[in-house]
Each structure stands twice: as structure tokens, then as C-alpha cells.
JSON list of C-alpha atoms in Angstrom, two decimals:
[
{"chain": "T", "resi": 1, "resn": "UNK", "atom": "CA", "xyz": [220.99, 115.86, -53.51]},
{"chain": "T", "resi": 2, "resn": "UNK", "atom": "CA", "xyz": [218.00, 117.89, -52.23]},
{"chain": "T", "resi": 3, "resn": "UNK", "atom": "CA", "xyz": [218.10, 121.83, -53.46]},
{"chain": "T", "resi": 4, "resn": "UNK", "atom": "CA", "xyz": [216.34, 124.68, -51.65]},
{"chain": "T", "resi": 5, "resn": "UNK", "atom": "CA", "xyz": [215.41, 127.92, -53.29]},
{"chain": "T", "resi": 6, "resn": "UNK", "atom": "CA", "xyz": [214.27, 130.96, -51.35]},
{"chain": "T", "resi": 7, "resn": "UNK", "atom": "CA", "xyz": [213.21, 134.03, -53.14]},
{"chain": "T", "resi": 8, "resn": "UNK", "atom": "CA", "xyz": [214.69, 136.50, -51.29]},
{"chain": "T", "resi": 9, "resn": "UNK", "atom": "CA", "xyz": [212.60, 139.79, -52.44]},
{"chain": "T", "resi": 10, "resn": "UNK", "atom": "CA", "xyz": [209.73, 137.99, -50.59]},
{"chain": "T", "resi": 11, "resn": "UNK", "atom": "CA", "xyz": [211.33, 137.31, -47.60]},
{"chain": "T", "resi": 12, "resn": "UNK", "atom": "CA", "xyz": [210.58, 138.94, -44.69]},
{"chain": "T", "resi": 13, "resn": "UNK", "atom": "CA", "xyz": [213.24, 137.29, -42.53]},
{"chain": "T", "resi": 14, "resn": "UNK", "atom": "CA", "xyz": [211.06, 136.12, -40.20]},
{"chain": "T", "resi": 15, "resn": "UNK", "atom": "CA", "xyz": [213.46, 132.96, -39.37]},
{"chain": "T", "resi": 16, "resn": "UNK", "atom": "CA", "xyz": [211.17, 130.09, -38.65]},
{"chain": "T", "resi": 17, "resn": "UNK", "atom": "CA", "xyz": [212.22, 128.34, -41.72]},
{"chain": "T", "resi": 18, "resn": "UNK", "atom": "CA", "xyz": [215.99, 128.73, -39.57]},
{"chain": "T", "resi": 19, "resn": "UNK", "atom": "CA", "xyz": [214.59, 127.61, -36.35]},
{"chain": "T", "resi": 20, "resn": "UNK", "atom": "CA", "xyz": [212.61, 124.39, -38.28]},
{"chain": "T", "resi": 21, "resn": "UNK", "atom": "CA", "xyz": [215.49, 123.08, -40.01]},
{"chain": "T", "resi": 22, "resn": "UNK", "atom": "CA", "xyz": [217.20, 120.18, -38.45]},
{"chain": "T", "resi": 23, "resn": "UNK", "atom": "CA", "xyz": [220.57, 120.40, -39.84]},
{"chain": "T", "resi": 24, "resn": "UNK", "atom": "CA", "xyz": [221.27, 124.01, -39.43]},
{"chain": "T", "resi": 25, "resn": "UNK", "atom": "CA", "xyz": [221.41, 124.34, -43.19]},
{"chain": "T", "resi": 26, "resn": "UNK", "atom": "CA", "xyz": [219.56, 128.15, -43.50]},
{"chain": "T", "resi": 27, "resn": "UNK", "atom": "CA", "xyz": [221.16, 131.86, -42.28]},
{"chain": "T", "resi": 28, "resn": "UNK", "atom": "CA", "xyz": [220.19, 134.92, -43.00]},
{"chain": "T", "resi": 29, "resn": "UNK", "atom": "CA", "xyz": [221.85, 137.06, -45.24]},
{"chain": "T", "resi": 30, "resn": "UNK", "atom": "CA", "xyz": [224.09, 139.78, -44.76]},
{"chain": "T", "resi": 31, "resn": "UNK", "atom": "CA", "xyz": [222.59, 141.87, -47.26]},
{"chain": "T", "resi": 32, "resn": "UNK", "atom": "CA", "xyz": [219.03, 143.41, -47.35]},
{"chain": "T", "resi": 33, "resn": "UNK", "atom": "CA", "xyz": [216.40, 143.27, -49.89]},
{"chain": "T", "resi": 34, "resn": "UNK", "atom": "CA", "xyz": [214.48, 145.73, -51.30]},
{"chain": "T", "resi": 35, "resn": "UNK", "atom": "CA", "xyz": [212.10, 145.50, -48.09]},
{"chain": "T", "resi": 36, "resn": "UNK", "atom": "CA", "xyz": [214.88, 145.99, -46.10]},
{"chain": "T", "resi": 37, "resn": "UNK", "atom": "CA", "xyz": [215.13, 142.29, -44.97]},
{"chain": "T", "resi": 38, "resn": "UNK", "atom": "CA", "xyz": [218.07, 140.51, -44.00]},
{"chain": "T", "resi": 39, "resn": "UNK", "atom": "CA", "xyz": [216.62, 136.97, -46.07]},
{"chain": "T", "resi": 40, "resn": "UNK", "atom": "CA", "xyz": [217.11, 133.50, -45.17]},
{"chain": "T", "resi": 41, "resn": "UNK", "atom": "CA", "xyz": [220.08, 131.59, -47.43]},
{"chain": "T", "resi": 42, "resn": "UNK", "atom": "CA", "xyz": [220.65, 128.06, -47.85]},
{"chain": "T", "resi": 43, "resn": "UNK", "atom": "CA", "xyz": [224.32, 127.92, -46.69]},
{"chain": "T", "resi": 44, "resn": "UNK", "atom": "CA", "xyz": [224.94, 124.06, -46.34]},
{"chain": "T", "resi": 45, "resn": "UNK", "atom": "CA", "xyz": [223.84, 122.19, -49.13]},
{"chain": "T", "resi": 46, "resn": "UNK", "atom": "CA", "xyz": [225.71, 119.18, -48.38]},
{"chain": "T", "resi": 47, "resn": "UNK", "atom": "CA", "xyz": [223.86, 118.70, -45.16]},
{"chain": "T", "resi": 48, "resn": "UNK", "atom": "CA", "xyz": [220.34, 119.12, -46.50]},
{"chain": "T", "resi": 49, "resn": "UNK", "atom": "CA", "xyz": [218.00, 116.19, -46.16]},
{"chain": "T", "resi": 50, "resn": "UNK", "atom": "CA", "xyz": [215.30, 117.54, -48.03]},
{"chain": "T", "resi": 51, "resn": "UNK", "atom": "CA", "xyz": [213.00, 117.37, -44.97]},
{"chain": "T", "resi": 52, "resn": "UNK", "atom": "CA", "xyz": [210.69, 120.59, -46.38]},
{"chain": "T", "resi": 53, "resn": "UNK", "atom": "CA", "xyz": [210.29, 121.52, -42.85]},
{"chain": "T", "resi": 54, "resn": "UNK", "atom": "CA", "xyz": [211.61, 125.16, -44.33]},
{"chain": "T", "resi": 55, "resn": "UNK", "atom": "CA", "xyz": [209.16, 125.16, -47.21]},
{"chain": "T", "resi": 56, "resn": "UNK", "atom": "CA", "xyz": [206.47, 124.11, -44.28]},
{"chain": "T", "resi": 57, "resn": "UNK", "atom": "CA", "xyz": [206.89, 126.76, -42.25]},
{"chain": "T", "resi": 58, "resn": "UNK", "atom": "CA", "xyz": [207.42, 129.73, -44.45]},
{"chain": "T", "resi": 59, "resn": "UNK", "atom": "CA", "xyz": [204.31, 131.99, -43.75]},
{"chain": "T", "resi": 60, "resn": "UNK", "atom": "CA", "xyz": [205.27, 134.19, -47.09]},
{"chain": "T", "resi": 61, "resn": "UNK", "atom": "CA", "xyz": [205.65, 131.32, -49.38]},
{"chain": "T", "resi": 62, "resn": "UNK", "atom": "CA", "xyz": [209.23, 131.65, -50.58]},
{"chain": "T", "resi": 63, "resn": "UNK", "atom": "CA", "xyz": [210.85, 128.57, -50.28]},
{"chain": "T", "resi": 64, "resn": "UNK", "atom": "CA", "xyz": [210.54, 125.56, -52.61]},
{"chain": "T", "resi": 65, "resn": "UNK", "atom": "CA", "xyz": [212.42, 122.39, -51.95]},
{"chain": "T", "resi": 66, "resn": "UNK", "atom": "CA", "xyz": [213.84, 119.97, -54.58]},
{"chain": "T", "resi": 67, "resn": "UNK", "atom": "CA", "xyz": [214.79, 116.38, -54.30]}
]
């Protein structure tokens, strides 16, 4: 089963890595970080595919994908 790790003191909460994925698996948080983001969380694991489409389109670099 694919895994997907965001770091979320990087993320800027930008949400393209929301937009990209095709099973709606990402949300942002509803907590900030010390930026004052609201992050992006990996809500529905059991729907991932593992397509890295997140990982691809992360301009910051905080997402890694695991299959």
C-alpha cells in the first residue's frame, strides 16, 4: 500500500499537490504551522495509488511517496 509523507513545517499550503491528486486523497490541515500555514495531509490512505503526482508538483519539496 503506497504511503505519502508531507513535512508539514515546509509547507506552504500552496495546494497543487491537492488539485494533482486523482483520488482526492490530500486536505489541508486544520491547524497551522509555524509559518502560519494551513499544510496539506494525506487523509485517505486506502485510496492512494501511489501515482507521485503530489510529490511532482510540490514546488517546496515536502512530499515523498512510498510504494
Amino acid at each position: 500500500m503506497p504511503k505519502v509523507e508531507i513535512n508539514n513545517e515546509k509547507c506552504k499550503g500552496c495546494s497543487l499537490c491537492i488539485n494533482a491528486c486523482p483520488k482526492q486523497c490530500l486536505a489541508f490541515s486544520k491547524e497551522f504551522n509555524k509559518a502560519g500555514y494551513h499544510w496539506a495531509t494525506f487523509e485517505k490512505q486506502d485510496a492512494c495509488i501511489g501515482c507521485g503526482f503530489c510529490y511532482l508538483v510540490c514546488p517546496d519539496v515536502c512530499i515523498e511517496v512510498y510504494k
